[in-house]
Structures are given as C-alpha cells and as structure tokens.
Short mmCIF file of N, CA and C in Angstrom, two decimals:
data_model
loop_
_atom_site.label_atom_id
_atom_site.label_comp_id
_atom_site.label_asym_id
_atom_site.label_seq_id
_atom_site.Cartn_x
_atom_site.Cartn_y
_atom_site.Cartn_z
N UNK A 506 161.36 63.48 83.43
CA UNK A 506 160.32 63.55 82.43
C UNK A 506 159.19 64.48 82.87
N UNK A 507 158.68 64.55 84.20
CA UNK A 507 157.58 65.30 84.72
C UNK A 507 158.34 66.57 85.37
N UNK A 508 159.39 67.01 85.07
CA UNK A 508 159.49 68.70 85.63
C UNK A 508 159.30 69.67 85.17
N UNK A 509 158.43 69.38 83.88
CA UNK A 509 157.88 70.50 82.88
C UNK A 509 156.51 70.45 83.09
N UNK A 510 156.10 69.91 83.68
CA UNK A 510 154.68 69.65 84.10
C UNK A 510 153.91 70.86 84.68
N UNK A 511 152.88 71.41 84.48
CA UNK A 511 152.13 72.57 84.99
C UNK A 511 150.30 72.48 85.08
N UNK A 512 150.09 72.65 86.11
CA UNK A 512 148.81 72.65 86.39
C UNK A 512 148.32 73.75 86.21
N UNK A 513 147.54 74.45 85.37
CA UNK A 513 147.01 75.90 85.18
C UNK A 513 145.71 76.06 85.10
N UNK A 514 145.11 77.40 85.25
CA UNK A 514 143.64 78.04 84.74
C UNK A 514 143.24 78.18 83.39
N UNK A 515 142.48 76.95 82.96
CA UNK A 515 142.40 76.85 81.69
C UNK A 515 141.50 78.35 81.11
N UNK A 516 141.11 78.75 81.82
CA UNK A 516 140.02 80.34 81.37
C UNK A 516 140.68 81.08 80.93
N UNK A 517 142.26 81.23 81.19
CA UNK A 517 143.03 82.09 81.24
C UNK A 517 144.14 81.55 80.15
N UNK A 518 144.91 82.59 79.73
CA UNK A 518 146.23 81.96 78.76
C UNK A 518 146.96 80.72 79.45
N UNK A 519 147.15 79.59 78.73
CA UNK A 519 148.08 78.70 79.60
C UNK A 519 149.48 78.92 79.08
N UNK A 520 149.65 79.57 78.27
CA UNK A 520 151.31 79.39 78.22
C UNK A 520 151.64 80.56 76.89
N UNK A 521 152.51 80.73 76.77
CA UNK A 521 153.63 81.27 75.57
C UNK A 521 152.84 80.42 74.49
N UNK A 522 152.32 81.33 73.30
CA UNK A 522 151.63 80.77 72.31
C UNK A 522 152.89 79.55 71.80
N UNK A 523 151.91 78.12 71.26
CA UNK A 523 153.36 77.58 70.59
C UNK A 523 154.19 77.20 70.96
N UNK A 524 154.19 76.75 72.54
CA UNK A 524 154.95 76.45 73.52
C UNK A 524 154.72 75.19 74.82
N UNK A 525 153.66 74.79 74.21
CA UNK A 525 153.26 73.39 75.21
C UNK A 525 153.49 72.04 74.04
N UNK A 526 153.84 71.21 74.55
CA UNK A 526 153.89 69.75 74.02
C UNK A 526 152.54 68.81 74.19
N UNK A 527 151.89 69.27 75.06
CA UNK A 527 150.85 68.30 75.61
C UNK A 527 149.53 68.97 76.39
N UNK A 528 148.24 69.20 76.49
CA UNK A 528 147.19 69.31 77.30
C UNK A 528 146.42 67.97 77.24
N UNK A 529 146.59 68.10 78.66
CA UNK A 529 145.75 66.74 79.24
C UNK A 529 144.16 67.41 79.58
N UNK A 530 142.90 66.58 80.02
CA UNK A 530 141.82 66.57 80.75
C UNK A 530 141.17 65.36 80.80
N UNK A 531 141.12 65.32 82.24
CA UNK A 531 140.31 63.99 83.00
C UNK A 531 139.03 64.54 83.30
N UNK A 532 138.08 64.07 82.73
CA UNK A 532 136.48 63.95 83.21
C UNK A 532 136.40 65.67 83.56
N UNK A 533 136.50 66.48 82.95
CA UNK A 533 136.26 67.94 82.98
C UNK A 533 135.06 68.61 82.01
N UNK A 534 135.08 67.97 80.94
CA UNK A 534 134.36 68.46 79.68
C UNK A 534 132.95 68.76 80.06
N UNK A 535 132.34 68.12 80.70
CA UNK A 535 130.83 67.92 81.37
C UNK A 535 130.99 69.62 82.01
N UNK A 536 131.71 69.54 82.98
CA UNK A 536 132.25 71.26 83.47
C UNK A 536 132.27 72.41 82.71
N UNK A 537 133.12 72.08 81.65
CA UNK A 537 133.23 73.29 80.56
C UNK A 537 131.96 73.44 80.01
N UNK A 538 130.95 73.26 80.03
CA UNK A 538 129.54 72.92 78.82
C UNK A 538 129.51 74.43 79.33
N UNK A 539 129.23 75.29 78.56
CA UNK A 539 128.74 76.50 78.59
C UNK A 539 129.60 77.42 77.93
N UNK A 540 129.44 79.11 78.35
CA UNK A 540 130.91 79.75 77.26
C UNK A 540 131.98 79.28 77.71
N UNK A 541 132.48 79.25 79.14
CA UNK A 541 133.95 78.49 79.04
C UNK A 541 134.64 77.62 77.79
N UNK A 542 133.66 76.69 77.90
CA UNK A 542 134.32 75.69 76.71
C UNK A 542 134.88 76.28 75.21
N UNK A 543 134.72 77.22 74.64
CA UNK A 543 135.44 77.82 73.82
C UNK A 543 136.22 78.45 74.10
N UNK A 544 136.46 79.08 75.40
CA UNK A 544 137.29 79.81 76.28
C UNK A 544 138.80 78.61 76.22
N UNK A 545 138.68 77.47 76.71
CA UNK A 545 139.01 76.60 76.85
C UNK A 545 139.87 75.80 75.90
N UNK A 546 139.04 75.74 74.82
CA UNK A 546 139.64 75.09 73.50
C UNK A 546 140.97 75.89 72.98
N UNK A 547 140.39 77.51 72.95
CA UNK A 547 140.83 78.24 72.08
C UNK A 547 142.13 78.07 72.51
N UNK A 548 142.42 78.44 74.08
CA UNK A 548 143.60 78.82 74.72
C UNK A 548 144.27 77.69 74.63
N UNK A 549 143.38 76.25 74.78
CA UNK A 549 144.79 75.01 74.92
C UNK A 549 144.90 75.06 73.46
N UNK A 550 144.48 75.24 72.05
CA UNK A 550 145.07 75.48 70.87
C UNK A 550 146.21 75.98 70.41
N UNK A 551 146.08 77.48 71.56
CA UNK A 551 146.56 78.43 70.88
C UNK A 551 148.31 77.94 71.76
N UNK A 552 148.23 77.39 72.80
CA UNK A 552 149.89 76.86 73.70
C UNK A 552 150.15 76.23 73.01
N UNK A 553 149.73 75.09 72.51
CA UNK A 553 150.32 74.10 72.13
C UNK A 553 150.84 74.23 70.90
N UNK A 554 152.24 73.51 70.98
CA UNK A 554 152.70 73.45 69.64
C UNK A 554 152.42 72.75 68.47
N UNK A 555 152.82 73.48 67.21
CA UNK A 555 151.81 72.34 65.87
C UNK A 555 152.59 71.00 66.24
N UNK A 556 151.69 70.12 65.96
CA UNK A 556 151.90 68.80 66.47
C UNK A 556 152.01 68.36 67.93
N UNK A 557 151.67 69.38 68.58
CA UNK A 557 150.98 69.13 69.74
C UNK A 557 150.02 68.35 69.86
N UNK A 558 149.97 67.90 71.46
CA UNK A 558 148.74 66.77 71.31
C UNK A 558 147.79 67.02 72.51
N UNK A 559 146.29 66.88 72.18
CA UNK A 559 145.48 67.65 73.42
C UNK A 559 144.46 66.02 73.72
N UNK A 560 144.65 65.43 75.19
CA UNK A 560 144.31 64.09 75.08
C UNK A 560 143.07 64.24 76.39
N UNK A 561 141.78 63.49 75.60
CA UNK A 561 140.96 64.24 76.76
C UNK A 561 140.19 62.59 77.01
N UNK A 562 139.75 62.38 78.43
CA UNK A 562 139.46 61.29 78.62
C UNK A 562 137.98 62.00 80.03
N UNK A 563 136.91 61.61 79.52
CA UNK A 563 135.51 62.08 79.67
C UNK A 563 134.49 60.92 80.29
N UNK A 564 133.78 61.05 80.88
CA UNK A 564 132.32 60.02 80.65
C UNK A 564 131.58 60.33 79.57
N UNK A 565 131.37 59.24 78.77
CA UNK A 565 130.28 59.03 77.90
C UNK A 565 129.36 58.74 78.14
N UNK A 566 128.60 59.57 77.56
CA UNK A 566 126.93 59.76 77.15
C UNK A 566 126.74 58.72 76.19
N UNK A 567 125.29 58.54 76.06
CA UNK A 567 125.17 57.61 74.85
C UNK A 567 124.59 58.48 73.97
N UNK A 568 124.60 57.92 72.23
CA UNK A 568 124.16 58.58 71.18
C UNK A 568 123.32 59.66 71.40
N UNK A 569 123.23 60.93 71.13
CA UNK A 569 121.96 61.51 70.80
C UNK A 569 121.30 62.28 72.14
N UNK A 570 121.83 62.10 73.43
CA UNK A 570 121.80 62.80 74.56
C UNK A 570 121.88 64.46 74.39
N UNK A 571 120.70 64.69 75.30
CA UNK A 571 121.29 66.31 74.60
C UNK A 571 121.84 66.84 75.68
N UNK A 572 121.72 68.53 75.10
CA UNK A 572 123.20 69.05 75.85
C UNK A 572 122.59 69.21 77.40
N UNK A 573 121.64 69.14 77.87
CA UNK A 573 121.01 69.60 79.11
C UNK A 573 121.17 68.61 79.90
N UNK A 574 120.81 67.28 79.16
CA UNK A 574 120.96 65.79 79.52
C UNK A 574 122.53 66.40 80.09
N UNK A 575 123.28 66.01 79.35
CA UNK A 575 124.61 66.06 79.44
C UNK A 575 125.26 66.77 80.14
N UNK A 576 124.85 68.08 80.92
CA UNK A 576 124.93 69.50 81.66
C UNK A 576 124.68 68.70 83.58
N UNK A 577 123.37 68.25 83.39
CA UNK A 577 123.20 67.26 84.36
C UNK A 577 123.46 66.03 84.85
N UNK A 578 124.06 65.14 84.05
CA UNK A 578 124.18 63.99 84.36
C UNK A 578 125.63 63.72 84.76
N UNK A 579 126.33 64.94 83.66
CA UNK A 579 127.93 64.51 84.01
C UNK A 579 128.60 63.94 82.84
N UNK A 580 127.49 63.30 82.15
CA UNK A 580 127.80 62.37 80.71
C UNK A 580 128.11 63.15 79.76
N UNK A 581 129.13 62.92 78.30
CA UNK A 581 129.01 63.99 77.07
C UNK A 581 129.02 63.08 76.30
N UNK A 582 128.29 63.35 74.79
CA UNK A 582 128.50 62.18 73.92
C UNK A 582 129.93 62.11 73.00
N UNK A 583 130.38 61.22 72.69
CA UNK A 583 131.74 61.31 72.15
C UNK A 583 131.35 62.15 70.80
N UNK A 584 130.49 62.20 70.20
CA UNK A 584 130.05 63.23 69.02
C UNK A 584 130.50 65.15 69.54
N UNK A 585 129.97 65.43 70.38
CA UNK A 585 130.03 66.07 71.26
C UNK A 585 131.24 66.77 71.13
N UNK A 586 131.86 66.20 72.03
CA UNK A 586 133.53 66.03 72.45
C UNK A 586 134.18 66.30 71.57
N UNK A 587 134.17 65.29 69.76
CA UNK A 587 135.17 65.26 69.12
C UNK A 587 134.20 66.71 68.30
N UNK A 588 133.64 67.36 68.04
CA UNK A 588 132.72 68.15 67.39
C UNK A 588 133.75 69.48 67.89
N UNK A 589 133.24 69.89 69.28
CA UNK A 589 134.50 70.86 69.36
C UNK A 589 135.48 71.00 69.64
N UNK A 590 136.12 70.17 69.60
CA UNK A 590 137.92 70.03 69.16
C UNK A 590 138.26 70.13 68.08
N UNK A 591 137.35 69.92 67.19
CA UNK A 591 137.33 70.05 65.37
C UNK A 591 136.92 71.28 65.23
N UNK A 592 136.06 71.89 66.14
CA UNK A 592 135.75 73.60 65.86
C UNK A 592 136.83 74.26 66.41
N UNK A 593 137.42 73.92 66.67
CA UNK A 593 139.03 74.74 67.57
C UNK A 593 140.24 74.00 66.37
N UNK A 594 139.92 73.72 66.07
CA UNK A 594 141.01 72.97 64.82
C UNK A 594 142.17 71.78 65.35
N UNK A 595 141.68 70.76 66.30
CA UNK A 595 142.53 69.91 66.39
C UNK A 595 142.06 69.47 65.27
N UNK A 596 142.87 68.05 65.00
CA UNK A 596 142.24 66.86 64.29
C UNK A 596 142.31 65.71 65.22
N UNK A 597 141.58 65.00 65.35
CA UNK A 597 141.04 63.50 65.93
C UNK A 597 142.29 62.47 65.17
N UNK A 598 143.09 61.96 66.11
CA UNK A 598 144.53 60.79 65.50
C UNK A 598 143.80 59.55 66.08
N UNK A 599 143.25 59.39 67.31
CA UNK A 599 142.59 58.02 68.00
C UNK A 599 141.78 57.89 69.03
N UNK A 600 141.65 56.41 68.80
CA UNK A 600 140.29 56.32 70.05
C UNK A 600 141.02 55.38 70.77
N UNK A 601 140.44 55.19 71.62
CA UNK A 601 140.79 53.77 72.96
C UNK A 601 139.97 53.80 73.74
N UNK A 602 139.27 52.32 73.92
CA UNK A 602 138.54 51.63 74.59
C UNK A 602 139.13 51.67 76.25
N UNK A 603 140.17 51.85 76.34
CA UNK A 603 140.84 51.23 77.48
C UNK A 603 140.11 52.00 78.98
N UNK A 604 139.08 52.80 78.96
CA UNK A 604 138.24 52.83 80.02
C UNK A 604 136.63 52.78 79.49
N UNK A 605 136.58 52.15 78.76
CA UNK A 605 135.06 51.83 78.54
C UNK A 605 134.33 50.65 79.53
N UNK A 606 132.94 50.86 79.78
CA UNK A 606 133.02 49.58 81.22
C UNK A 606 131.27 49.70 80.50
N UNK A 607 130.75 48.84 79.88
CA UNK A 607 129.94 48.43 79.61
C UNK A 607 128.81 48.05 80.26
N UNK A 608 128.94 47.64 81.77
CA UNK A 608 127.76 47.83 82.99
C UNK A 608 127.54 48.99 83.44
N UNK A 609 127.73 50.25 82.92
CA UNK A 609 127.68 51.60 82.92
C UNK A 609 126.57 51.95 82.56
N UNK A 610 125.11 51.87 82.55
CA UNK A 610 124.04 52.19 82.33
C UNK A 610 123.62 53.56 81.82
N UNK A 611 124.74 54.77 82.72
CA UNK A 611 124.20 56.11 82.55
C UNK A 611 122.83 56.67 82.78
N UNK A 612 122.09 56.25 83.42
CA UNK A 612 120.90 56.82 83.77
C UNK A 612 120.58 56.90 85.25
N UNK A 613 121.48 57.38 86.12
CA UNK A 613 120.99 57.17 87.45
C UNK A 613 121.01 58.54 88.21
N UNK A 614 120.26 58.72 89.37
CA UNK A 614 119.38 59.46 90.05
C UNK A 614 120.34 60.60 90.11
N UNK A 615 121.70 60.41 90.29
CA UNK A 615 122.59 61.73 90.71
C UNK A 615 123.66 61.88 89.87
N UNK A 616 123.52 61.26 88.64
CA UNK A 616 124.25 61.52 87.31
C UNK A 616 125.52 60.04 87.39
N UNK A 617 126.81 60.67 86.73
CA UNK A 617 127.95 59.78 86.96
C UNK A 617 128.41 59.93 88.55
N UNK A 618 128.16 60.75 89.12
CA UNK A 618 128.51 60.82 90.78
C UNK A 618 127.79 59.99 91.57
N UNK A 619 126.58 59.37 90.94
CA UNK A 619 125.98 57.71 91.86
C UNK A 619 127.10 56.80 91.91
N UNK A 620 127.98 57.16 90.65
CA UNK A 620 129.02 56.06 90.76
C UNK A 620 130.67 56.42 91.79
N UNK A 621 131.26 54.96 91.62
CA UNK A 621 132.08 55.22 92.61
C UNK A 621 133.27 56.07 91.41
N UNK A 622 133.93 56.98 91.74
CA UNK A 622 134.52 57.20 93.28
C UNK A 622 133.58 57.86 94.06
N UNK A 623 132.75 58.76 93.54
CA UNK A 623 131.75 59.72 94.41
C UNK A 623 130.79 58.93 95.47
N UNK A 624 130.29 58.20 94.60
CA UNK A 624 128.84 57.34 95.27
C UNK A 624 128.04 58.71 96.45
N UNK A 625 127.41 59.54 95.47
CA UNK A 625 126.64 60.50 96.26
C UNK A 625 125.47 60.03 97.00
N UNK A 626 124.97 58.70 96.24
CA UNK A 626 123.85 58.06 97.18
C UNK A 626 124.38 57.73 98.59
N UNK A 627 125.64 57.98 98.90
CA UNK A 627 126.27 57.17 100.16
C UNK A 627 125.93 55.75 100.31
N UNK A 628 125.15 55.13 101.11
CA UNK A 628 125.21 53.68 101.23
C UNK A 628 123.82 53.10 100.74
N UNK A 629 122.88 54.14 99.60
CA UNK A 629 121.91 53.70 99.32
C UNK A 629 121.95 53.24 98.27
N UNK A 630 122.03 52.10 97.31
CA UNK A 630 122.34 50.34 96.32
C UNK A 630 124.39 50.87 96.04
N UNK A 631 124.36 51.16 97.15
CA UNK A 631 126.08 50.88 97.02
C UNK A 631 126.54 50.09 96.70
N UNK A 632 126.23 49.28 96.92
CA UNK A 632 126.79 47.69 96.34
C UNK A 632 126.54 47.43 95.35
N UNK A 633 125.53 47.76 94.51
CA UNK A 633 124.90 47.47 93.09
C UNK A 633 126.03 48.64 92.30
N UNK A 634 125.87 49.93 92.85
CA UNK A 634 127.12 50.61 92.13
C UNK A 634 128.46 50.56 92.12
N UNK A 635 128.86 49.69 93.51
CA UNK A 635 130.45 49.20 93.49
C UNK A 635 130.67 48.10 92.86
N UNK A 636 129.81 47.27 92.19
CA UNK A 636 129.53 46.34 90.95
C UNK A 636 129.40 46.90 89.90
N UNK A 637 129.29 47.67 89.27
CA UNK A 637 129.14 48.48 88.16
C UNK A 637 130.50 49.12 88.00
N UNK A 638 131.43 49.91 88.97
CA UNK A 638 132.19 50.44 88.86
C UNK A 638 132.36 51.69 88.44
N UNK A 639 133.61 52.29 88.01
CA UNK A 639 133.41 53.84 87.57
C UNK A 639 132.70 54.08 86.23
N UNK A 640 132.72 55.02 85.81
CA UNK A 640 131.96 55.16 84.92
C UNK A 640 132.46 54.65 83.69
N UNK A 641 131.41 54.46 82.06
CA UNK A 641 132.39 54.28 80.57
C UNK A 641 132.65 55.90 80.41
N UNK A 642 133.89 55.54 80.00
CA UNK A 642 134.57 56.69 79.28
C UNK A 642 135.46 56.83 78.43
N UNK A 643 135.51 57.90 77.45
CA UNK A 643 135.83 57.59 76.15
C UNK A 643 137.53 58.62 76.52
N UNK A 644 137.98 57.93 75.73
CA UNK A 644 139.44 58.15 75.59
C UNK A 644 139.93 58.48 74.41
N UNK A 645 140.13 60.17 74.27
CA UNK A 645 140.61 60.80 72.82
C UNK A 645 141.86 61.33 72.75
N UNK A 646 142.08 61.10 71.60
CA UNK A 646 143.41 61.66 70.97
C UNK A 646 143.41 62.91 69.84
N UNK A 647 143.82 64.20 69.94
CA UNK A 647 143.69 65.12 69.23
C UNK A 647 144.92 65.38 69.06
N UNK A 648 145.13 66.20 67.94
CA UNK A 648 147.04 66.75 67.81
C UNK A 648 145.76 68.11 67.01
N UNK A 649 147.22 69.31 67.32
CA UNK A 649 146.83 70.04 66.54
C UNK A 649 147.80 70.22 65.25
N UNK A 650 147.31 70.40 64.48
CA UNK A 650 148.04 69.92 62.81
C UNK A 650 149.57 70.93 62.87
N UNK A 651 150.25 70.77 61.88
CA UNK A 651 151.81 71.34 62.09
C UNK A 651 150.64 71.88 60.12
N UNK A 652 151.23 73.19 60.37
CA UNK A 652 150.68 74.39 59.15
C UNK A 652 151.69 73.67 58.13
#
C-alpha cells in the first residue's frame, strides 16, 4: 500500500499534472504563511487527480486571530486554512475532531512550541504543559472536484 509514497518539495512541481491520489500535511500551514503558500496550493492542485484528496491536519488558532498572530504563534484559524484551499479550488468534504484537545489555551510565551513535543521552555512549567498536552488541531478534508 505505501510504495507509491513520495516525500517532495512542495515549492516545486510535485508530480505529472493529474497524477497523485493523495497530498498529505502535518502542522506545516503556519510555515507556508507568506508567497509560498500559493506556491504550494497551486502545485498540490495541479498533481492531484480530479477526485483527489488533499488532507491537512494544523494547530488551531482561535476565531479571528490575525495573520501575524498566526505567523508567530504557530496557530492558523480553521477559517484561514479552509479559505485557501477554496482559493486553489479544492472543496471542503470534512471535519474531525479527532485531535482537538481543549486544555489548549493557545496563548503562550513561545507559541505552539511551549507545547510538548517541542517544550522550548525546556523545564520551565513543564509539567503544567505536559498536562495540557500537544496542541488542538483541526483535521481537514479537501478533494479536488472531478470537472
């Protein structure tokens, strides 16, 4: 099942237009904020096949955070997120809760990297953040439409 699998430079063409089944991204989007991110969209659009599916799983921001907030902290708001995937022409199929963590505060001194796995504070309220856990994060489902 995984020998078609490819790790690539999203800046760059990822594949034979029309020719991927799937783009994944884990907690990257915060990264792309700038021109990349259309760089980004366009190209995993343009691989994937119609009815392809582009599944992106992020830290969430809360409502209304702006983009600078969001540039720094690590956080994006799911508005955000699903906004340009819709400007690249996926469409949005689902959501899932299944990493949302509700003691996730989002407001701390060194963004989502106070939290574990990073814990950039090193051993300063470590324990208060290894109680909290990793970060909430929103879990999307995009396909790009079959013409």
């Amino acid at each position: 099942m995984y020998n078609n699998v490819s790790i690539v430079d999203l800046s760059s063409n990822l594949a034979s237009p029309n020719s991927v089944d799937a783009v994944v991204t884990f907690r990257n989007l915060h990264n792309w904020i700038g021109p990349q991110m259309d760089t980004i969209f366009k190209n995993s659009y343009k691989a994937l096949k119609p009815g392809g599916i582009f599944g992106v799983v992020e830290h969430r921001a809360n409502p209304n955070t702006s983009l600078d907030v969001m540039k720094k902290s690590g956080y994006v708001t799911e508005s955000y997120a699903i906004a340009i995937a819709e400007k690249h022409g996926f469409v949005l199929v689902d959501k899932s809760e299944i990493n949302a963590n509700p003691k996730d505060l989002k407001n701390y001194e060194r963004g989502v990297w106070t939290l574990p796995p990073s814990l950039r504070l090193k051993d300063k309220d470590k324990q208060k953040y290894l109680e909290i856990g990793e970060s909430d994060r929103m879990t999307l489902l995009f396909k790009k439409p079959i013409d």
